[in-house]
Amino acid sequence: MENVEVARTLEEMADLLEIQGANAFRVRAYRNAARTVDGLTRSLVDMVAAGEDLTELPAVGKNVAAHIVELLKTGTISRMAEVEAEIPRSLVVLTRLDGVGPKKARRLWNELGIRTVDELEAAAEDGRVEKLAGFGARSAKKILRSIQDYRKHAARFRIDDAERLITGLLEHMNEAPGLERLEVAGSMRRRRETVGDVDLLAQCDGDGAAVVRHFGAFPGADRVEEEGETKGNVILQSGLSVDLRVVPARSWGAALQYFTGSKEHTVTLRIEAVHDGIRMNEWGLFRVPEGADPEQMGKEEGERLAGDSEEGVYAALGLPWIEPVLRENRGEVEAAREHRLPELLSPEDILGDLHMHSTWSDGKNTIEDMARACVARGYRYMAITDHSAALAMVQGLTPEKARRQWDEIDRVREVVKDIEIFRGCEVDILRDGTLDMPDEILEGLDVVVASVHSFFDQDEATMTKRVLRAIRDPRVDILGHPTGRIINKREPFRMDLEAVLEAAAELDVAVELNANPRRLDLNDMHVRRAKDLGVRVVIDTDAHRPEGLDDMRFGVDQARRGWLEAADVLNTYPVERIRAWLARRGS
Ligand code: DGT
Ligand code: CA
Ligand code: CA
Ligand code: ZN
């Protein structure tokens, strides 16, 4: 069993206890332990085999440690089976629906006998849900909407989840007999925000079938769907499907190009190839002899023009190599032909992070911890942007608390040198578009991130007016997570984004690409549009703990997919230029 499976089981245990109404402290114990397990760099199986004491891990107490050992040895936790005798495990899925939560899931089960999404849908449609006290018609409608969203997305995995879920498999594959090279292809190589399945490409000039068999023997596989000479497919315990192709060295580049896709990109390339009298497939590029019918030719027939390297494939078509993140058939082939591909942003271009939280609101670490973590990541500047007070559950900054925080920032500036720490705040955009902070505080802040965190269901005109009003305030620097979407969980709210982007360009307000892989908001297409409209984009992690700062790479990937160059991104500016930009309106 892998760490991710242990973490998932602990999470489910927490969910079940929460549905059961267990005390919050116990629920949190499981959740915190799940998070610890998730972040471990070593395998729990190895640690237990070595006789290590798991209670030495952060947030793992005696109870949870015993559960983990039991889970690793027997595949189940007996305590969990007891809870499941009372609360069906399928209710956990209901709590993942936006607007359902543990208390409501329990009541749906107790009062209507609902255990599954299908049953909930039926009950919401035939009016049983709205009759429950505390639900009502609005709530039933919201539930139906989130079921639709859930269905639409359930089949795709977020990229960060998929990455985590295949780490064990990649390690396992490194031991495959005769393996010469292994690369992730498909949508994951193109760094799409979600993946339908994972595509692996292996190079082997010997016994390819042995590589496929090794793949099928992965202990974390739930089942093997296909096991052939050059092809395999397994479904992991998480439900994630993984395809494998094995090719010889002479076809490596052609196969990598083919299986990276996108299909639409490759089809466009193939049209170019046909035009040049070239046949292109996953085995290579071949010259079609005068008068020959390409349809009648064998897969590797004809003079081989390219195949062993991807660069060679593009070169044979008279094109420079195209970055995988651009291969979506969004004009990149034409741009390549005309030598006007963007010089994409790279992770090293990022010099700071302007959106993060600390213990002054819902962050887990002190300002000093966050500052040291930013220094460790080589940043030149950062902003502490704790929430304002309207979001009651995060214990945000009142004006008085904000002033005390500024004193603390001054203190940290004294002890953590080598980085500029800006005074910031993630100020709530209230229902009517006003900001949740008085003028004297807004004027004393270096960085104001304005974000919507409430009343997501306003109609488009109202929401657009609300956000426009907020960004017209001259003290606002950044529009935080502009569409409010949570991947696979919450749709973007209704808003005329085009109008908001146009206003941001005119007002010189930056729009955020929130790098948290649950959000990635704005998305790739939106930031590309922002760039075209001349809006500055800022890539921020919204970190709530030091490790959260490492999400920056997910944001950079999406920015690259949106064709952004370093010059398009605010937090690539050196510190003097950032300071000047923040002071652009004299506040
Ligand atoms: P996904 O899995 O939905 O996130 O997206 P992809 O792009 O990974 O798609 P997938 O896994 O179905 O196939 C992997 C790659 O294989 C795809 O990007 C391009 C290539 N491919 C698959 N089917 C075809 C096809 O019919 N024609 C061409 N030209 N390429 C294909
Ligand atoms: Ca795929
Ligand atoms: Ca696939
Ligand atoms: Zn926020």
Coordinates of C-alpha atoms and ligand atoms in Angstrom, one line a residue:
M1 CA 0.0 0.0 0.0
E2 CA 1.2 3.5 -0.9
N3 CA 1.3 6.6 1.3
V4 CA -1.4 8.2 -0.9
E5 CA -3.8 5.3 -0.2
V6 CA -3.1 5.6 3.5
A7 CA -3.7 9.4 3.4
R8 CA -6.9 8.8 1.5
T9 CA -8.2 6.2 4.0
L10 CA -7.4 8.6 6.9
E11 CA -9.2 11.4 5.1
E12 CA -12.2 9.1 4.6
M13 CA -12.1 8.1 8.3
A14 CA -12.2 11.8 9.2
D15 CA -15.1 12.4 6.8
L16 CA -17.1 9.4 8.3
L17 CA -16.5 10.6 11.8
E18 CA -17.6 14.1 10.8
I19 CA -20.8 12.7 9.3
Q20 CA -21.3 10.7 12.5
G21 CA -21.0 13.9 14.5
A22 CA -17.8 12.9 16.4
N23 CA -16.0 15.7 18.2
A24 CA -14.1 18.1 16.1
F25 CA -10.8 17.4 17.8
R26 CA -10.9 13.7 16.8
V27 CA -11.9 14.5 13.2
R28 CA -9.0 17.0 13.0
A29 CA -6.5 14.4 14.3
Y30 CA -7.2 12.2 11.3
R31 CA -7.1 15.0 8.8
N32 CA -3.8 16.4 10.2
A33 CA -2.3 12.9 10.1
A34 CA -3.5 12.5 6.5
R35 CA -1.8 15.7 5.6
T36 CA 1.4 14.5 7.2
V37 CA 1.3 11.2 5.4
D38 CA 0.6 13.0 2.1
G39 CA 3.8 15.1 2.6
L40 CA 6.1 12.3 3.5
T41 CA 9.0 11.7 1.3
R42 CA 9.5 8.1 2.5
S43 CA 7.3 5.1 2.3
L44 CA 5.3 4.2 5.4
V45 CA 5.7 0.6 4.6
D46 CA 9.4 0.9 4.8
M47 CA 9.2 3.0 8.0
V48 CA 7.1 0.4 9.7
A49 CA 9.3 -2.5 8.4
A50 CA 12.3 -0.7 9.9
G51 CA 10.5 -0.6 13.2
E52 CA 10.2 3.2 13.3
D53 CA 7.9 4.9 15.7
L54 CA 5.3 6.7 13.7
T55 CA 4.2 8.9 16.6
E56 CA 7.4 10.8 16.0
L57 CA 5.8 12.2 12.8
P58 CA 4.1 15.5 13.2
A59 CA 0.4 15.3 14.0
V60 CA 0.4 11.5 14.3
G61 CA -0.7 10.4 17.8
K62 CA -0.7 6.9 19.3
N63 CA -4.1 6.1 18.1
V64 CA -3.6 7.1 14.5
A65 CA -0.2 5.5 14.4
A66 CA -1.8 2.2 15.5
H67 CA -4.4 2.5 12.8
I68 CA -1.8 3.1 10.2
V69 CA 0.1 0.0 11.2
E70 CA -3.1 -2.0 11.2
L71 CA -4.0 -0.6 7.8
L72 CA -0.6 -1.5 6.3
K73 CA -0.7 -5.0 7.7
T74 CA -4.3 -6.0 7.1
G75 CA -5.5 -3.6 4.5
T76 CA -8.3 -2.2 6.7
I77 CA -8.8 -0.4 10.0
S78 CA -11.1 -2.2 12.4
R79 CA -12.2 1.1 14.0
M80 CA -13.3 2.3 10.5
A81 CA -15.3 -0.9 10.0
E82 CA -17.2 -0.1 13.2
V83 CA -18.0 3.5 12.0
E84 CA -19.0 2.1 8.6
A85 CA -21.5 -0.2 10.4
E86 CA -23.3 2.9 11.3
I87 CA -22.5 5.3 8.5
P88 CA -22.3 4.0 4.9
R89 CA -19.0 4.9 3.3
S90 CA -20.7 6.1 0.2
L91 CA -21.9 9.2 2.1
V92 CA -18.4 10.5 1.9
V93 CA -18.9 11.2 -1.8
L94 CA -22.0 13.3 -0.9
T95 CA -19.9 15.6 1.3
R96 CA -17.7 16.3 -1.6
L97 CA -20.6 18.0 -3.4
D98 CA -20.7 21.7 -3.1
G99 CA -23.5 22.7 -0.7
V100 CA -23.8 19.3 1.0
G101 CA -21.3 19.1 3.9
P102 CA -21.2 16.4 6.6
K103 CA -24.2 17.5 8.7
K104 CA -26.5 17.6 5.6
A105 CA -25.2 14.3 4.4
R106 CA -26.1 12.7 7.7
R107 CA -29.6 14.2 7.6
L108 CA -30.2 13.0 4.0
W109 CA -29.2 9.5 5.2
N110 CA -31.2 9.5 8.4
E111 CA -34.3 11.2 7.1
L112 CA -34.5 10.1 3.5
G113 CA -32.3 7.0 3.5
I114 CA -30.0 8.6 0.8
R115 CA -26.6 6.9 0.4
T116 CA -25.5 7.8 -3.2
V117 CA -25.3 10.6 -5.6
D118 CA -27.9 8.9 -7.8
E119 CA -30.3 8.6 -4.9
L120 CA -29.7 12.2 -3.9
E121 CA -30.4 13.4 -7.5
A122 CA -33.7 11.5 -7.5
A123 CA -34.8 13.0 -4.2
A124 CA -33.8 16.5 -5.2
E125 CA -35.8 16.1 -8.4
D126 CA -39.0 14.7 -6.9
G127 CA -39.2 17.4 -4.2
R128 CA -38.2 15.3 -1.1
V129 CA -35.0 17.3 -0.4
E130 CA -36.7 20.7 -0.5
K131 CA -39.2 19.5 2.1
L132 CA -36.5 18.7 4.6
A133 CA -36.3 21.4 7.3
G134 CA -33.3 23.6 6.7
F135 CA -33.0 22.7 3.0
G136 CA -35.7 24.4 0.9
A137 CA -36.1 24.8 -2.9
R138 CA -32.9 26.9 -3.3
S139 CA -30.8 24.4 -1.6
A140 CA -32.3 21.5 -3.6
K141 CA -31.5 23.4 -6.8
K142 CA -28.0 24.0 -5.7
I143 CA -27.6 20.3 -5.0
L144 CA -28.8 19.4 -8.5
R145 CA -26.3 21.9 -10.0
S146 CA -23.4 20.5 -8.0
I147 CA -24.4 16.9 -9.0
Q148 CA -24.2 18.0 -12.7
D149 CA -20.8 19.5 -12.1
Y150 CA -19.6 16.4 -10.2
R151 CA -20.7 14.2 -13.1
K152 CA -19.0 16.4 -15.6
H153 CA -15.7 16.3 -13.8
A154 CA -15.6 13.1 -11.8
A155 CA -13.8 11.3 -14.6
R156 CA -10.9 13.7 -14.7
F157 CA -8.1 13.9 -12.1
R158 CA -6.5 17.2 -11.1
I159 CA -2.9 17.3 -12.3
D160 CA -1.4 17.4 -8.7
D161 CA -3.4 14.4 -7.7
A162 CA -2.4 12.5 -10.8
E163 CA 1.2 13.4 -10.2
R164 CA 1.1 12.1 -6.7
L165 CA -0.8 8.9 -7.7
I166 CA 1.8 7.9 -10.2
T167 CA 4.9 8.5 -8.2
G168 CA 5.0 4.9 -6.9
L169 CA 4.4 3.5 -10.4
L170 CA 7.2 5.6 -11.9
E171 CA 9.6 4.3 -9.3
H172 CA 8.4 0.8 -10.0
M173 CA 8.9 1.3 -13.8
N174 CA 12.5 2.4 -13.3
E175 CA 13.2 -1.3 -12.3
A176 CA 11.7 -2.7 -15.5
P177 CA 14.0 -5.1 -17.3
G178 CA 15.5 -3.7 -20.5
L179 CA 14.0 -0.3 -20.0
E180 CA 16.1 2.4 -21.7
R181 CA 14.0 5.5 -21.3
L182 CA 10.6 6.4 -19.7
E183 CA 8.6 9.6 -20.2
V184 CA 5.2 10.8 -19.3
A185 CA 3.3 11.9 -22.4
G186 CA -0.3 12.9 -23.1
S187 CA -2.1 15.7 -21.4
M188 CA 0.1 15.4 -18.3
R189 CA 3.2 16.3 -20.4
R190 CA 1.2 19.2 -21.9
R191 CA 0.5 20.2 -18.2
R192 CA -3.3 20.4 -18.6
E193 CA -5.0 21.3 -15.3
T194 CA -6.7 17.9 -15.3
V195 CA -6.0 14.6 -17.0
G196 CA -8.3 11.9 -18.2
D197 CA -5.6 9.2 -18.0
V198 CA -1.9 9.1 -17.8
D199 CA 0.2 8.0 -20.8
L200 CA 3.6 6.6 -20.3
L201 CA 6.1 6.0 -23.1
A202 CA 8.9 3.5 -22.6
Q203 CA 11.9 2.9 -24.9
C204 CA 13.2 -0.6 -25.2
D205 CA 15.0 -2.3 -28.1
G206 CA 14.9 -5.7 -26.4
D207 CA 11.9 -7.6 -25.1
G208 CA 9.1 -5.0 -24.9
A209 CA 6.6 -7.5 -23.6
A210 CA 8.7 -8.0 -20.5
V211 CA 8.4 -4.2 -19.8
V212 CA 4.6 -4.4 -20.2
R213 CA 4.5 -7.4 -17.9
H214 CA 6.5 -5.5 -15.3
F215 CA 4.0 -2.6 -15.6
G216 CA 1.1 -5.0 -15.1
A217 CA 2.8 -6.4 -12.0
F218 CA 2.7 -3.0 -10.2
P219 CA 1.5 -3.8 -6.7
G220 CA -0.5 -0.5 -6.6
A221 CA -2.6 -1.6 -9.6
D222 CA -6.2 -2.5 -8.9
R223 CA -6.5 -4.4 -12.1
V224 CA -4.8 -4.9 -15.5
E225 CA -7.0 -4.1 -18.4
E226 CA -4.5 -4.7 -21.2
E227 CA -1.2 -6.5 -21.4
G228 CA 0.2 -7.0 -24.9
E229 CA 3.6 -7.0 -26.8
T230 CA 4.0 -3.2 -26.9
K231 CA 0.9 -1.9 -25.0
G232 CA -0.5 -2.1 -21.5
N233 CA -3.1 -0.5 -19.4
V234 CA -3.7 -0.6 -15.6
I235 CA -6.2 1.0 -13.3
L236 CA -4.7 2.1 -10.1
Q237 CA -6.4 1.7 -6.7
S238 CA -7.4 5.4 -6.9
G239 CA -9.3 4.7 -10.2
L240 CA -6.7 6.5 -12.3
S241 CA -6.1 4.7 -15.6
V242 CA -2.5 4.5 -17.0
D243 CA -1.6 3.6 -20.5
L244 CA 1.9 2.3 -21.5
R245 CA 3.5 2.1 -24.9
V246 CA 6.8 0.5 -25.6
V247 CA 8.8 1.6 -28.7
P248 CA 12.3 1.1 -30.1
A249 CA 14.9 3.9 -30.0
R250 CA 14.4 4.7 -33.7
S251 CA 10.8 5.6 -33.1
W252 CA 11.2 7.3 -29.7
G253 CA 10.8 10.9 -30.9
A254 CA 7.9 10.1 -33.3
A255 CA 6.1 8.2 -30.6
L256 CA 6.7 10.9 -28.0
Q257 CA 5.3 13.5 -30.3
Y258 CA 2.3 11.3 -31.2
F259 CA 1.4 10.3 -27.6
T260 CA 2.0 13.8 -26.3
G261 CA -0.7 15.1 -28.6
S262 CA -2.9 16.9 -28.5
K263 CA -4.6 15.0 -31.2
E264 CA -5.7 18.3 -32.8
H265 CA -2.1 19.6 -32.8
T266 CA -0.8 16.4 -34.4
V267 CA -3.6 16.4 -37.0
T268 CA -2.5 19.9 -38.0
L269 CA 1.1 18.8 -38.3
R270 CA 0.0 15.8 -40.4
I271 CA -1.6 18.1 -42.9
E272 CA 1.7 19.9 -43.3
A273 CA 3.4 16.6 -43.7
V274 CA 1.1 15.4 -46.4
H275 CA 1.6 18.7 -48.2
D276 CA 5.3 18.0 -48.2
G277 CA 4.9 14.4 -49.4
I278 CA 5.7 13.0 -46.0
R279 CA 3.9 10.3 -44.1
M280 CA 3.8 10.7 -40.4
N281 CA 2.9 8.2 -37.7
E282 CA 4.1 7.0 -34.3
W283 CA 7.0 5.1 -35.9
G284 CA 8.6 7.9 -37.8
L285 CA 8.4 10.3 -40.7
F286 CA 8.8 8.7 -44.2
R287 CA 9.1 10.1 -47.7
V288 CA 6.3 8.9 -49.9
P289 CA 7.8 7.7 -53.2
E290 CA 6.6 9.4 -56.4
G291 CA 3.3 7.9 -57.5
A292 CA 2.9 5.7 -54.4
D293 CA -0.3 5.5 -52.4
P294 CA 0.5 6.3 -48.8
E295 CA -2.6 4.4 -47.6
Q296 CA -1.1 1.2 -49.0
M297 CA 2.3 1.6 -47.4
G298 CA 3.6 -0.4 -44.4
K299 CA 4.0 1.4 -41.1
E300 CA 7.7 1.9 -41.6
E301 CA 8.0 1.8 -45.4
G302 CA 9.8 4.5 -47.4
E303 CA 12.9 6.6 -46.7
R304 CA 13.0 7.4 -43.0
L305 CA 13.3 11.2 -42.5
A306 CA 13.0 11.4 -38.7
G307 CA 11.8 9.4 -35.7
D308 CA 14.4 9.0 -33.0
S309 CA 14.1 12.6 -31.6
E310 CA 11.2 15.0 -31.3
E311 CA 13.3 17.9 -32.5
G312 CA 14.0 15.8 -35.6
V313 CA 10.3 15.2 -36.2
Y314 CA 9.6 19.0 -36.1
A315 CA 12.7 19.7 -38.2
A316 CA 11.6 17.3 -40.9
L317 CA 8.5 19.4 -41.2
G318 CA 10.6 22.6 -41.4
L319 CA 9.5 23.7 -37.9
P320 CA 11.3 24.5 -34.7
W321 CA 10.5 22.3 -31.7
I322 CA 7.3 23.3 -30.1
E323 CA 6.9 23.2 -26.3
P324 CA 4.4 20.5 -25.2
V325 CA 2.4 23.1 -23.2
L326 CA 1.6 24.9 -26.5
R327 CA 0.4 21.8 -28.4
E328 CA -3.3 22.5 -28.3
N329 CA -3.9 23.6 -31.9
R330 CA -4.4 27.2 -30.7
G331 CA -2.2 28.7 -33.4
E332 CA 1.1 27.3 -32.4
V333 CA 1.9 25.5 -35.6
E334 CA 1.4 28.6 -37.7
A335 CA 3.4 30.7 -35.1
A336 CA 6.2 28.1 -35.3
R337 CA 6.2 28.3 -39.1
E338 CA 6.4 32.1 -38.9
H339 CA 9.1 32.1 -36.1
R340 CA 6.9 33.9 -33.7
L341 CA 6.5 31.4 -30.9
P342 CA 6.5 33.1 -27.5
E343 CA 9.6 32.8 -25.4
L344 CA 7.8 31.2 -22.5
L345 CA 8.0 32.2 -18.9
S346 CA 10.1 29.8 -16.9
P347 CA 10.0 29.0 -13.2
E348 CA 13.3 30.8 -12.5
D349 CA 11.8 34.1 -13.8
I350 CA 9.5 34.3 -10.7
L351 CA 11.0 36.6 -8.1
G352 CA 8.3 36.8 -5.5
D353 CA 4.9 35.7 -4.3
L354 CA 2.3 38.4 -3.5
H355 CA -0.5 36.3 -2.0
M356 CA -0.1 34.2 1.2
H357 CA -1.6 33.8 4.6
S358 CA -0.2 33.4 8.1
T359 CA -1.5 32.6 11.6
W360 CA -3.0 36.2 11.5
S361 CA -5.9 34.6 9.6
D362 CA -6.3 31.0 8.4
G363 CA -2.6 30.3 7.7
K364 CA -0.8 27.6 9.7
N365 CA 2.6 29.4 10.1
T366 CA 3.9 32.7 11.4
I367 CA 4.9 35.6 9.3
E368 CA 8.5 34.8 10.2
D369 CA 8.2 31.2 9.0
M370 CA 6.7 32.3 5.8
A371 CA 9.4 34.9 5.2
R372 CA 12.1 32.4 5.8
A373 CA 10.4 29.9 3.5
C374 CA 10.3 32.6 0.8
V375 CA 14.0 33.4 1.3
A376 CA 14.7 29.6 1.0
R377 CA 13.0 29.7 -2.4
G378 CA 15.2 32.5 -3.6
Y379 CA 12.5 35.2 -3.6
R380 CA 13.4 38.8 -3.5
Y381 CA 10.0 39.9 -2.2
M382 CA 6.7 38.7 -0.8
A383 CA 3.5 40.0 0.6
I384 CA 1.6 38.7 3.6
T385 CA -2.0 39.0 2.6
D386 CA -4.2 37.7 5.4
H387 CA -8.0 37.8 5.1
S388 CA -10.1 40.7 6.1
A389 CA -12.7 40.1 8.8
A390 CA -15.9 39.6 6.7
L391 CA -15.0 35.9 6.2
A392 CA -15.9 35.0 9.8
M393 CA -14.5 31.5 9.7
V394 CA -10.9 32.6 9.1
Q395 CA -10.6 35.1 12.1
G396 CA -9.4 37.7 9.7
L397 CA -7.9 41.1 10.2
T398 CA -9.9 43.8 11.8
P399 CA -8.5 47.3 11.3
E400 CA -7.0 47.2 14.8
K401 CA -5.5 43.7 14.2
A402 CA -4.1 44.9 10.9
R403 CA -2.1 47.6 12.6
R404 CA -0.7 45.1 15.1
Q405 CA 0.2 42.9 12.2
W406 CA 2.2 45.8 10.6
D407 CA 4.3 46.0 13.9
E408 CA 4.9 42.3 13.6
I409 CA 6.0 42.7 10.0
D410 CA 8.4 45.4 11.1
R411 CA 9.8 43.0 13.6
V412 CA 10.3 40.3 11.1
R413 CA 11.9 42.7 8.6
E414 CA 14.6 43.2 11.3
V415 CA 15.3 39.5 11.7
V416 CA 14.8 38.1 8.1
K417 CA 16.9 40.2 5.8
D418 CA 17.5 39.7 2.1
I419 CA 13.8 39.9 1.2
E420 CA 11.3 42.7 0.9
I421 CA 8.2 41.9 3.0
F422 CA 5.2 43.9 1.8
R423 CA 2.2 44.7 4.0
G424 CA -0.7 43.1 2.3
C425 CA -4.3 42.0 2.8
E426 CA -6.7 39.8 0.9
V427 CA -9.7 42.1 1.3
D428 CA -13.1 40.7 0.8
I429 CA -15.2 42.2 -2.0
L430 CA -18.5 42.6 -0.2
R431 CA -21.8 41.8 -1.8
D432 CA -22.2 45.3 -3.2
G433 CA -18.6 45.6 -4.4
T434 CA -17.3 47.7 -1.5
L435 CA -14.1 46.6 0.2
D436 CA -14.1 45.1 3.7
M437 CA -11.5 47.5 5.1
P438 CA -11.6 51.2 6.1
D439 CA -9.7 53.8 4.1
E440 CA -7.0 54.4 6.6
I441 CA -6.0 50.7 6.5
L442 CA -6.3 50.4 2.7
E443 CA -4.0 53.4 2.4
G444 CA -1.4 51.9 4.7
L445 CA -1.1 48.7 2.8
D446 CA 1.5 48.0 0.1
V447 CA -0.5 45.2 -1.6
V448 CA -4.2 44.9 -1.7
V449 CA -5.6 41.7 -3.2
A450 CA -9.4 42.0 -3.6
S451 CA -11.3 38.7 -3.8
V452 CA -14.9 37.4 -3.9
H453 CA -15.6 34.8 -1.2
S454 CA -19.3 35.1 -0.7
F455 CA -22.6 35.4 -2.6
F456 CA -21.3 33.3 -5.5
D457 CA -24.8 32.9 -6.9
Q458 CA -25.5 36.5 -7.9
D459 CA -26.6 36.9 -11.5
E460 CA -24.1 37.9 -14.1
A461 CA -24.9 41.6 -14.2
T462 CA -24.8 41.9 -10.4
M463 CA -21.5 40.0 -10.1
T464 CA -19.9 41.9 -12.9
K465 CA -20.9 45.3 -11.4
R466 CA -19.7 44.1 -8.0
V467 CA -16.2 43.2 -9.2
L468 CA -15.9 46.2 -11.5
R469 CA -16.8 48.4 -8.5
A470 CA -14.1 46.8 -6.4
I471 CA -11.3 47.1 -8.9
R472 CA -12.1 50.7 -9.6
D473 CA -11.0 51.4 -6.1
P474 CA -7.6 53.0 -6.7
R475 CA -6.0 51.1 -3.8
V476 CA -6.7 47.7 -5.3
D477 CA -3.6 46.1 -6.9
I478 CA -4.7 42.6 -7.6
L479 CA -7.9 40.8 -8.4
G480 CA -7.6 37.5 -6.5
H481 CA -8.8 34.2 -8.0
P482 CA -11.0 36.1 -10.4
T483 CA -13.6 33.5 -11.3
G484 CA -13.9 31.6 -8.0
R485 CA -13.9 28.2 -9.5
I486 CA -12.7 25.1 -7.6
I487 CA -11.6 22.4 -10.0
N488 CA -14.0 19.5 -10.1
K489 CA -16.0 21.1 -7.3
R490 CA -17.3 24.5 -8.0
E491 CA -18.0 26.2 -11.4
P492 CA -16.8 29.7 -11.9
F493 CA -19.4 32.2 -10.9
R494 CA -21.4 34.0 -13.5
M495 CA -19.5 37.2 -14.5
D496 CA -18.6 39.0 -17.7
L497 CA -14.9 38.2 -17.5
E498 CA -14.2 40.0 -20.7
A499 CA -15.5 43.3 -19.3
V500 CA -13.5 42.7 -16.1
L501 CA -10.3 42.1 -18.0
E502 CA -10.9 45.2 -20.2
A503 CA -11.4 47.3 -17.0
A504 CA -8.3 45.7 -15.4
A505 CA -6.2 46.7 -18.4
E506 CA -7.5 50.3 -18.3
L507 CA -7.1 50.6 -14.5
D508 CA -3.8 48.9 -14.4
V509 CA -5.0 46.3 -11.9
A510 CA -3.2 42.9 -12.1
V511 CA -5.3 39.8 -12.4
E512 CA -4.2 36.7 -10.5
L513 CA -3.4 33.3 -11.7
N514 CA -3.9 31.6 -8.4
A515 CA -1.4 28.7 -8.6
N516 CA -3.1 26.5 -6.1
P517 CA -3.8 23.3 -8.2
R518 CA -7.4 23.2 -6.8
R519 CA -8.0 26.7 -8.3
L520 CA -5.7 27.5 -11.2
D521 CA -7.8 30.7 -11.5
L522 CA -7.5 32.4 -14.0
N523 CA -7.1 29.4 -16.3
D524 CA -4.8 29.0 -19.3
M525 CA -7.2 30.5 -21.9
H526 CA -8.2 33.4 -19.6
V527 CA -4.6 34.5 -19.0
R528 CA -3.9 34.3 -22.8
R529 CA -6.9 36.6 -23.3
A530 CA -5.6 38.9 -20.5
K531 CA -2.2 39.1 -22.2
D532 CA -3.9 40.0 -25.5
L533 CA -5.9 42.7 -23.7
G534 CA -2.7 44.1 -22.1
V535 CA -3.5 43.1 -18.6
R536 CA -0.7 42.3 -16.2
V537 CA -1.0 38.8 -14.7
V538 CA 0.4 37.9 -11.3
I539 CA 1.1 34.3 -10.3
D540 CA 0.5 33.7 -6.6
T541 CA 0.3 30.6 -4.5
D542 CA -2.2 31.8 -1.9
A543 CA -0.1 29.6 0.4
H544 CA -1.4 28.8 3.9
R545 CA 1.8 27.0 5.0
P546 CA 5.4 27.0 3.7
E547 CA 4.9 24.0 1.4
G548 CA 2.1 25.8 -0.3
L549 CA 4.7 28.1 -1.8
D550 CA 5.8 25.2 -3.9
D551 CA 2.5 25.3 -5.8
M552 CA 4.0 28.1 -7.8
R553 CA 5.1 25.6 -10.5
F554 CA 1.5 24.7 -11.2
G555 CA 0.7 28.3 -11.9
V556 CA 3.8 28.7 -14.1
D557 CA 2.6 25.7 -16.1
Q558 CA -0.8 27.3 -16.8
A559 CA 0.8 30.6 -17.6
R560 CA 3.0 28.9 -20.1
R561 CA -0.1 27.2 -21.6
G562 CA -1.5 30.7 -21.9
W563 CA 1.6 31.8 -24.0
L564 CA 2.8 34.1 -21.3
E565 CA 6.4 35.4 -21.4
A566 CA 8.2 36.8 -18.4
A567 CA 7.4 40.4 -19.3
D568 CA 3.6 39.6 -19.0
V569 CA 4.0 38.5 -15.4
L570 CA 4.1 41.1 -12.6
N571 CA 6.1 38.9 -10.2
T572 CA 9.0 38.6 -12.5
Y573 CA 9.8 42.3 -12.0
P574 CA 12.8 43.1 -9.9
V575 CA 12.0 44.6 -6.5
E576 CA 12.5 48.2 -7.4
R577 CA 10.1 47.9 -10.3
I578 CA 7.5 46.1 -8.2
R579 CA 7.8 48.8 -5.6
A580 CA 7.3 51.5 -8.3
W581 CA 4.3 49.6 -9.7
L582 CA 2.7 49.2 -6.3
A583 CA 3.0 53.0 -5.8
R584 CA 1.8 53.7 -9.3
R585 CA -1.3 55.6 -8.1
G586 CA 0.5 57.4 -5.3
S587 CA -1.1 55.4 -2.5
Ligands
DGT1 P1 -6.7 13.1 -21.6 O1 -6.2 11.8 -21.3 O2 -8.2 13.2 -21.9 O3 -6.4 14.1 -20.5 O4 -6.0 13.7 -22.9 P2 -4.8 13.1 -23.7 O5 -4.3 14.2 -24.7 O6 -3.7 12.6 -22.8 O7 -5.5 12.0 -24.6 P3 -5.4 10.4 -24.6 O8 -4.9 9.9 -23.3 O9 -6.7 9.9 -25.2 O10 -4.3 10.1 -25.7 C1 -2.9 10.4 -25.5 C2 -2.4 11.0 -26.8 O11 -2.4 10.0 -27.8 C3 -3.2 12.2 -27.4 O12 -2.8 13.4 -26.8 C4 -2.8 12.1 -28.8 C5 -2.6 10.6 -29.1 N1 -3.8 10.1 -29.7 C6 -4.7 9.3 -29.1 N2 -5.7 9.0 -30.0 C7 -5.3 9.6 -31.2 C8 -5.9 9.7 -32.5 O13 -6.9 9.1 -32.8 N3 -5.2 10.4 -33.4 C9 -4.0 11.0 -33.1 N4 -3.4 11.8 -34.1 N5 -3.5 11.0 -31.9 C10 -4.1 10.3 -31.0
CA2 CA -4.1 10.9 -21.4
CA3 CA -4.5 7.5 -22.8
ZN4 ZN -9.1 34.0 -1.3

